XYZ file of C-alpha atoms in Angstrom:
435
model
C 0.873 -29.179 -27.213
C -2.513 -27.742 -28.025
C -5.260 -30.106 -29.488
C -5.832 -28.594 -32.626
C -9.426 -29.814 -33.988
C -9.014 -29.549 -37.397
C -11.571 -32.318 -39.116
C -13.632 -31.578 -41.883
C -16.054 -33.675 -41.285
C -19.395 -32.037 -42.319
C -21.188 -33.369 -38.146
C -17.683 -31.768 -36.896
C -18.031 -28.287 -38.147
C -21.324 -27.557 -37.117
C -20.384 -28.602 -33.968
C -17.329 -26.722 -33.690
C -19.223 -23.875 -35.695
C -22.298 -23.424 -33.044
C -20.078 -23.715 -30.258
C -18.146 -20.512 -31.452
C -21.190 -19.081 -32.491
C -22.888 -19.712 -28.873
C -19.731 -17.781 -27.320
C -19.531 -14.682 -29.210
C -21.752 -13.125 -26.775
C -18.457 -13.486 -23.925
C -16.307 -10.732 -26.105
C -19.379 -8.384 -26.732
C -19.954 -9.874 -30.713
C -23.174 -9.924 -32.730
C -21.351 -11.057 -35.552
C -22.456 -14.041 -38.438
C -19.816 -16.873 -38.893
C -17.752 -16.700 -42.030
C -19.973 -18.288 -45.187
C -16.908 -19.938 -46.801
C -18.787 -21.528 -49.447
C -18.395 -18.375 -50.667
C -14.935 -18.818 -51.423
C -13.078 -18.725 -55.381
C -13.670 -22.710 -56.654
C -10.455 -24.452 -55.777
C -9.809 -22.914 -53.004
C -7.938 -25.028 -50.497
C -9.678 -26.433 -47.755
C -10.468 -24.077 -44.238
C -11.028 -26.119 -40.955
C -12.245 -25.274 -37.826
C -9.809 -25.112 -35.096
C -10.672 -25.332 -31.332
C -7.965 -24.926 -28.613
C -8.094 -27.725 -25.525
C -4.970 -27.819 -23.909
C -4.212 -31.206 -22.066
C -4.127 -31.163 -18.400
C -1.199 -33.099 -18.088
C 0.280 -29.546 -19.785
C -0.898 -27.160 -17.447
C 0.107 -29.844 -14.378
C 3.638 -29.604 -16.609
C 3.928 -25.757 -16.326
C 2.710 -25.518 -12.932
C 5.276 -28.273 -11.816
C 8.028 -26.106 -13.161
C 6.629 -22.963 -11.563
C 6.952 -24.499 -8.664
C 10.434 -25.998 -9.272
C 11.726 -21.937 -10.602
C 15.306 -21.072 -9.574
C 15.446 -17.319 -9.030
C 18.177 -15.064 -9.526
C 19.501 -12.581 -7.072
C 18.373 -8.975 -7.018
C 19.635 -6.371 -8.999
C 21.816 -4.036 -7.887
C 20.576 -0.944 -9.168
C 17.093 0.960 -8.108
C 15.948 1.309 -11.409
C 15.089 -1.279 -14.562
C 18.300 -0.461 -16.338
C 19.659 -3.939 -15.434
C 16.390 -5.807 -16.959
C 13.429 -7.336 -15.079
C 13.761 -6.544 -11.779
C 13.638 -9.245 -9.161
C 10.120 -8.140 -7.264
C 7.892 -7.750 -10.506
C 9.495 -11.236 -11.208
C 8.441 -12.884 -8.082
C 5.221 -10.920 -8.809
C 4.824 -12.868 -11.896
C 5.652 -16.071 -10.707
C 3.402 -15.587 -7.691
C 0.114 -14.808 -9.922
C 0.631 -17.535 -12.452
C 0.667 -20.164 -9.571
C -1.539 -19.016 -7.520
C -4.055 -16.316 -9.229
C -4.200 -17.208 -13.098
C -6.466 -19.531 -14.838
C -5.589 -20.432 -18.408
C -9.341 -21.940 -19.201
C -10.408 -18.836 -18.944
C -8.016 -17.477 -21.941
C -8.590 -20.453 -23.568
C -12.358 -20.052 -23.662
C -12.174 -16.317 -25.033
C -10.097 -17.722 -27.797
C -13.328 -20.517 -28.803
C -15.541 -17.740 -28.126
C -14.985 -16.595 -31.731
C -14.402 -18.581 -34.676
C -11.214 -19.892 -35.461
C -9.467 -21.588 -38.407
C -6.820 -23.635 -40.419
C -5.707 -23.166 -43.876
C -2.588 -24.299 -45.514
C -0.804 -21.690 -47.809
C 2.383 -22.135 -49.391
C 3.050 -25.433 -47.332
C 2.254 -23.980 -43.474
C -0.563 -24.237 -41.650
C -2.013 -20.934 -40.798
C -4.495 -20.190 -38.052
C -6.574 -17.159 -37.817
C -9.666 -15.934 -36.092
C -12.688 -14.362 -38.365
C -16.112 -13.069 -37.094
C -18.109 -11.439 -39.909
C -20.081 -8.339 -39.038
C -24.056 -8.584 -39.187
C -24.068 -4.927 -40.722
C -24.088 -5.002 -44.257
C -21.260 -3.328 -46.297
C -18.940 -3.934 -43.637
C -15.010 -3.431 -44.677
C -12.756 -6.591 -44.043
C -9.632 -5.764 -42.339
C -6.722 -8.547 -41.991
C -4.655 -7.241 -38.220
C -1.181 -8.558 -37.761
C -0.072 -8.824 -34.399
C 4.432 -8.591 -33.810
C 6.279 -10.058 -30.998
C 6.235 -10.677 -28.108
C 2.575 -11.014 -29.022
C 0.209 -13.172 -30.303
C -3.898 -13.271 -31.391
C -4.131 -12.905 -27.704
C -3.589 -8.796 -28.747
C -6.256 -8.245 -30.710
C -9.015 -10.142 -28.701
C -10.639 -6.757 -27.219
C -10.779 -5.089 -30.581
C -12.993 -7.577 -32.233
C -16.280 -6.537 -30.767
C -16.151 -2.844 -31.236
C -14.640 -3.052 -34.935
C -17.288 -5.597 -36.010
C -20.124 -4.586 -34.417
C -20.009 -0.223 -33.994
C -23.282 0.237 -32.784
C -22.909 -2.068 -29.380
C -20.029 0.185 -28.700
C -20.188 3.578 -29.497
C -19.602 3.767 -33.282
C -21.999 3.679 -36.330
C -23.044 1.114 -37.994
C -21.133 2.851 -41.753
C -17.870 1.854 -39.645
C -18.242 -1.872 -39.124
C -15.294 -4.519 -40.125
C -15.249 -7.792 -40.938
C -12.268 -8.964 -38.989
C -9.446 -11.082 -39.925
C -6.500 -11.948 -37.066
C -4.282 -14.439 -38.423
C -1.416 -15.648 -36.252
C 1.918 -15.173 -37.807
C 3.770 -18.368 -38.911
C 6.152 -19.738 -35.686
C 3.493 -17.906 -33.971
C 0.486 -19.316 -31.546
C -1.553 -22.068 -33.540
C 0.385 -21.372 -36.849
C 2.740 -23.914 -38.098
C 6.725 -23.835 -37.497
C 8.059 -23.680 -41.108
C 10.797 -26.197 -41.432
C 13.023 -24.505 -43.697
C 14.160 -20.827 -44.172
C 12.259 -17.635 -46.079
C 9.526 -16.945 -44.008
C 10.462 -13.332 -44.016
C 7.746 -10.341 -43.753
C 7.767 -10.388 -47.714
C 6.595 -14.202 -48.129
C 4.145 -13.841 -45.120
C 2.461 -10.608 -46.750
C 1.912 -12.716 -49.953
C 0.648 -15.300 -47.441
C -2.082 -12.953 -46.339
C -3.396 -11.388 -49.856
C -4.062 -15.292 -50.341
C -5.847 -15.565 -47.239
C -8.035 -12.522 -47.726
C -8.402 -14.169 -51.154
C -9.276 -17.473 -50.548
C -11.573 -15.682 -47.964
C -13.473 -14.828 -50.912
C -12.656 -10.941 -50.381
C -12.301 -8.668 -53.149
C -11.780 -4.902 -51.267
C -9.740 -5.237 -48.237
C -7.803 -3.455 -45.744
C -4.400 -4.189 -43.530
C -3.488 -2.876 -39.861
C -0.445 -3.892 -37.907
C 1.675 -2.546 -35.540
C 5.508 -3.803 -34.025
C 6.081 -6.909 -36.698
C 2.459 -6.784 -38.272
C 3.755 -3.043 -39.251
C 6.337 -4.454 -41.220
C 4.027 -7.411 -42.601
C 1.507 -4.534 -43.367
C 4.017 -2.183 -45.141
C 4.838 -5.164 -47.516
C 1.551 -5.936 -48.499
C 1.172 -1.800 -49.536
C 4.323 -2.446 -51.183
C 2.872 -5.443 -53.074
C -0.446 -3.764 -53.503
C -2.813 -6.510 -54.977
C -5.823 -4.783 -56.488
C -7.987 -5.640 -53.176
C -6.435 -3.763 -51.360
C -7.728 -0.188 -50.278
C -5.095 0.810 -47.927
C -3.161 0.089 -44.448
C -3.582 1.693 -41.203
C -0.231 1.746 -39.107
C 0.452 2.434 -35.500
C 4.427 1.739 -35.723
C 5.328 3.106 -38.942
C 7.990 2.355 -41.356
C 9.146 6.240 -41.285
C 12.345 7.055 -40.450
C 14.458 8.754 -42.915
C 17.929 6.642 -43.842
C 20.008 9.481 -42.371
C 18.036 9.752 -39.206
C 17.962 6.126 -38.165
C 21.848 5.818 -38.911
C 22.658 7.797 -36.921
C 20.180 6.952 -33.854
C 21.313 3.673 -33.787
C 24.979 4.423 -33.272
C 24.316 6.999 -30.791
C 25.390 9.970 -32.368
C 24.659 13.451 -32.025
C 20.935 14.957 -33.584
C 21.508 16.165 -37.140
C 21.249 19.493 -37.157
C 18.254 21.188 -38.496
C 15.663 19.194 -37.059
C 12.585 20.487 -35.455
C 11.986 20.211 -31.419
C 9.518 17.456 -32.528
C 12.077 15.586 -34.600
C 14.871 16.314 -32.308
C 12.513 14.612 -30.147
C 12.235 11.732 -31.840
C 15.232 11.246 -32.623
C 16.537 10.767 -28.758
C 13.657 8.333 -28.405
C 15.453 6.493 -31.036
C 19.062 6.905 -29.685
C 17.494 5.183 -26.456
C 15.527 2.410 -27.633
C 18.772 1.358 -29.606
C 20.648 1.172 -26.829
C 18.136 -1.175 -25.165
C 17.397 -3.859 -27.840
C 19.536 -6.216 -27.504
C 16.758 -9.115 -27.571
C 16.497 -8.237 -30.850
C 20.228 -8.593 -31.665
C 20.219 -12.149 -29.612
C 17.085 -13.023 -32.277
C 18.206 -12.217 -35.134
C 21.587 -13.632 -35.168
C 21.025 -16.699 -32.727
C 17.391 -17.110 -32.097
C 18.793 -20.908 -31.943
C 20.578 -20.303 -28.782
C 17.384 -19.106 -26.883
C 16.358 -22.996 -25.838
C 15.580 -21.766 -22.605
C 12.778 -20.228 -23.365
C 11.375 -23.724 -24.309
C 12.092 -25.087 -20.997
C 11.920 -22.303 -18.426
C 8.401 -20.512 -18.203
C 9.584 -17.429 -15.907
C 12.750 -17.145 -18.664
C 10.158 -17.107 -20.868
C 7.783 -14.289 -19.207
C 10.970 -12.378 -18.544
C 12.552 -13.008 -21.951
C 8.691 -11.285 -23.528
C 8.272 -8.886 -20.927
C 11.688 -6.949 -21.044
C 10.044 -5.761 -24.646
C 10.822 -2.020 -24.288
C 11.114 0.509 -21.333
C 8.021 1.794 -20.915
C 6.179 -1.208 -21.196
C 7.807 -2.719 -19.129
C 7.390 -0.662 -16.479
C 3.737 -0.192 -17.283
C 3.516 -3.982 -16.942
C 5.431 -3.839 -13.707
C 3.231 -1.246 -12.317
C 0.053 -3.457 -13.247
C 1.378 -6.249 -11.200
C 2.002 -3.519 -8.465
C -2.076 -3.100 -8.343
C -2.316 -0.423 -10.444
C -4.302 0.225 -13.232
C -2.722 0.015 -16.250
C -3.271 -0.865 -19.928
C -2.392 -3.784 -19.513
C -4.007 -6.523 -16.510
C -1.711 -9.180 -14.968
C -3.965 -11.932 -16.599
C -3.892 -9.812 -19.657
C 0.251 -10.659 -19.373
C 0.233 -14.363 -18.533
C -2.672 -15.242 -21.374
C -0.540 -13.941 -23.786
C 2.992 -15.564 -22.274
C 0.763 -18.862 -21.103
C 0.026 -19.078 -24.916
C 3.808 -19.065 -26.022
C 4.628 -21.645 -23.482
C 1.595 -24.081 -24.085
C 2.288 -24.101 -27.881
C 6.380 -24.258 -27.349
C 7.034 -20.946 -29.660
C 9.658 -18.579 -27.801
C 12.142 -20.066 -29.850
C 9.981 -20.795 -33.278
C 8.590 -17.341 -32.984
C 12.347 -15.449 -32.478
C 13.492 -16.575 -36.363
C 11.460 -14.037 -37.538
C 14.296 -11.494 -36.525
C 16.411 -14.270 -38.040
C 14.235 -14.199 -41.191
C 13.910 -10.774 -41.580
C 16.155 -8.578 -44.041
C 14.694 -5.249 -43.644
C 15.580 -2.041 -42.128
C 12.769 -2.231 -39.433
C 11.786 1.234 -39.350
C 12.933 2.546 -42.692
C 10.416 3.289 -45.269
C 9.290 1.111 -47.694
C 8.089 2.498 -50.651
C 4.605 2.225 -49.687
C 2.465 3.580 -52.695
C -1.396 2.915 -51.277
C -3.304 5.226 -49.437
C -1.638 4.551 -45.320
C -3.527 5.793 -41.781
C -1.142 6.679 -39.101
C -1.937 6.387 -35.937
C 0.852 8.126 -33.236
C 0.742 6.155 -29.473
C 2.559 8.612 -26.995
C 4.898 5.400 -25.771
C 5.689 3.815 -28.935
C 9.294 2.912 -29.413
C 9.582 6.483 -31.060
C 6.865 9.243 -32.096
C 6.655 9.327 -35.637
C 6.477 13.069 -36.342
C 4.032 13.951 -39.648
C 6.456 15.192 -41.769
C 8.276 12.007 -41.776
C 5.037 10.406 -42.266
C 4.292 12.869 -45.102
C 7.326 11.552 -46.651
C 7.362 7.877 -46.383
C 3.809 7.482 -47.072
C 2.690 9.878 -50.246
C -0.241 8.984 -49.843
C -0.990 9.794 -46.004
C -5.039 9.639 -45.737
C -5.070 10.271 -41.693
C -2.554 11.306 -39.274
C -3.036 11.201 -35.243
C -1.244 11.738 -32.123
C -2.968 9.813 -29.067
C -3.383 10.963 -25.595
C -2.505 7.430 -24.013
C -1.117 3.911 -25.309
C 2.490 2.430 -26.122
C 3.608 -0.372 -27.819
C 0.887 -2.510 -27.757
C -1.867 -0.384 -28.923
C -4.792 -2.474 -29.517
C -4.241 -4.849 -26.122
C -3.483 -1.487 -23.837
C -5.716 1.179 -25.221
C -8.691 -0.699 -27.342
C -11.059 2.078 -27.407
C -8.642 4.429 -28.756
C -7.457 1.954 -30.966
C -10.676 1.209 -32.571
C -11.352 4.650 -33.241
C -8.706 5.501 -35.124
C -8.919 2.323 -36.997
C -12.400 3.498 -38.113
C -10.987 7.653 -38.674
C -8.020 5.937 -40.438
C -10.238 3.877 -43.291
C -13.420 6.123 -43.147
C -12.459 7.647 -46.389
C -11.276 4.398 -48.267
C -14.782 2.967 -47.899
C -16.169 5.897 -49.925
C -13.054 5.774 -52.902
C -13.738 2.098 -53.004
């Protein structure tokens, strides 16, 4: 497992303090380090957090690379059985021979990270302040399969504009907490961490941050986390920007996910939409395996290629995107940008801790939730579905921005960051003038 160092020993943070503060320049950041004295009195105690992996762990996942028993190929042409066997020798290949985790690791302690305890679990989180005054803070949730590892090329550009392209009226503070089972977060230990307890998890954070206006994003999981805290709408919050909304009429998702015919009525774009639906439904069975017997999935605590398999056979297009990258092209997505994110699953043991959250979850994924506060939507062309704008209209009443992207799927902030970033700034533009 990870070192976590955690002390709050007065020598120890400044030490861990100026060494984040030294490598912000390595992710593009001219940012100040969070002033937690600034804090409500009582507040619980925030510790600086460092990652340093053992050796003896990465001589542990490179003995078992080695040691990988392989399947046989497929026998279709296409991905419609899974993984196919190539990208997965692909994979294997680059993590043993091509990949270097100390380099992940050191863009993680490039910006500051943290511990704080809420509600009895350790939670970590990243948070670089901007140096332009008046700037917004703005909690991101990342879902599964991902991790903090998502949001690391985002940071720069939403806290400091002016080094890349923006204005200086649009800067963030930026919050990126890892979700609990998740990364450096703790396993809970007992049941009901659903997406409602860990949105009341992360009003306290922005709280205890000492915050009193902020703003939510999320997309896959962190969409759902992010509809509940709209839902729960503390009097910080301004609004949430979404780029996998909650939006699909009861009627229409029904139906989708048993396969049956379009409704009639719809519109081409709706009709649309609705066949994107009817095929990601037929193609999530990960998700059924999760949330009924995430248990069962011990594997992916002892296998690392089941592991990058397990995370990479996410959805369709990205994973042929993903298989395409590892092909030499240029995608959204870089080989290394694959194996820091499934490196940091396997180094803190969390495929299986990570998979109760389907277990957890009662929801209806992508029904609306009765979100009240003003939302942003943001529309990637290879999300699991294109959310047209009059369901948008209808699950969020109070729909401040609406946008259909040229580029970018699932993973929106790790594949298409520039995009990303500027509709996170179109998206709240108008909340920092209403609050």
């Amino acid at each position: 497992m990870p070192v976590i160092k955690s002390d709050v020993i007065d020598e120890d943070r400044r030490r861990l303090l100026g060494a984040a503060a030294s490598g912000l320049a390595a992710l593009g950041i001219a940012s100040l380090l969070p002033a937690y004295s600034r804090a409500a009195p009582g507040s619980v105690a925030i510790r600086p957090f460092q990652v340093n992996v053992p050796e003896a762990d990465l001589d542990d996942l490179r003995y078992r690379l080695a040691h990988t028993r392989l399947p046989e190929k497929e026998t279709v042409g296409d991905f419609t059985q899974g993984v196919p066997l190539k990208t997965t020798k692909q994979v294997l290949d680059h993590w043993q021979n091509k990949y270097d985790w100390r380099k992940a690791e050191a863009r993680i302690n490039a910006v500051p990270n943290f511990i704080t305890e809420i509600d009895g679990l350790d939670i970590h989180f990243i948070h670089v302040r901007s140096r332009h005054e008046n700037a917004l803070p703005l909690i991101v949730t990342h879902g599964w399969p991902g991790s903090i590892i998502e949001q690391l090329k985002i940071i720069g550009p939403l806290t400091d504009p002016t080094a890349h392209g923006g204005s200086a009226s649009d800067a963030f503070d930026v919050i990126i907490p890892s979700l609990p089972g998740y990364g450096f977060s703790g396993k809970p230990e007992a049941t009901g961490w659903g997406p409602e307890r860990i949105a009341t998890a992360w009003i306290t954070l922005m709280r205890r941050l000492g915050y009193t206006q902020f703003v939510a994003q999320g997309g896959d999981w962190g969409a759902v986390v992010t509809d509940m805290i709209g839902v729960q709408a503390p009097p910080e919050l301004l609004g949430i920007h979404t780029n996998m909304p909650g939006a699909i009429p009861n009627e229409i998702n029904n139906g989708s996910f048993v396969g049956a015919p379009a409704p009639a009525g719809l519109s081409d774009e709706e009709e649309s939409s609705y066949d994107q639906l009817v095929s990601f439904y037929k193609n999530v069975y990960y998700a059924f395996l999760m949330g009924t017997r995430p248990q069962t999935l011990t594997g992916l605590s002892d296998s690392p290629i089941a592991l990058a398999t397990y995370m990479l056979d996410h959805d369709r297009a990205s994973l042929e995107m993903i298989a395409r990258s590892f092909d030499g092209h240029d995608e959204g997505l870089s080989p290394d940008d694959v194996l820091d994110n499934v490196t940091l699953f396997w180094l803190t043991n969390t495929g299986v801790s990570s998979a109760r959250l389907y277990w957890e979850n009662k929801l209806a994924f992508f029904a609306p939730k009765g979100v009240k506060v003003p939302v942003a939507v943001s529309v990637f062309p290879d999300e699991l579905y294109q959310t047209p704008r009059a369901w948008a209209e209808k699950a969020y009443p109070n729909l401040v921005h609406y946008n259909k992207l040229p580029k970018g799927g699932h993973f929106a902030a790790w594949e298409q960051p520039k995009f990303f970033t500027e509709e996170v700034r179109a998206g709240f533009r108008s909340l920092r003038k209403a609050g």
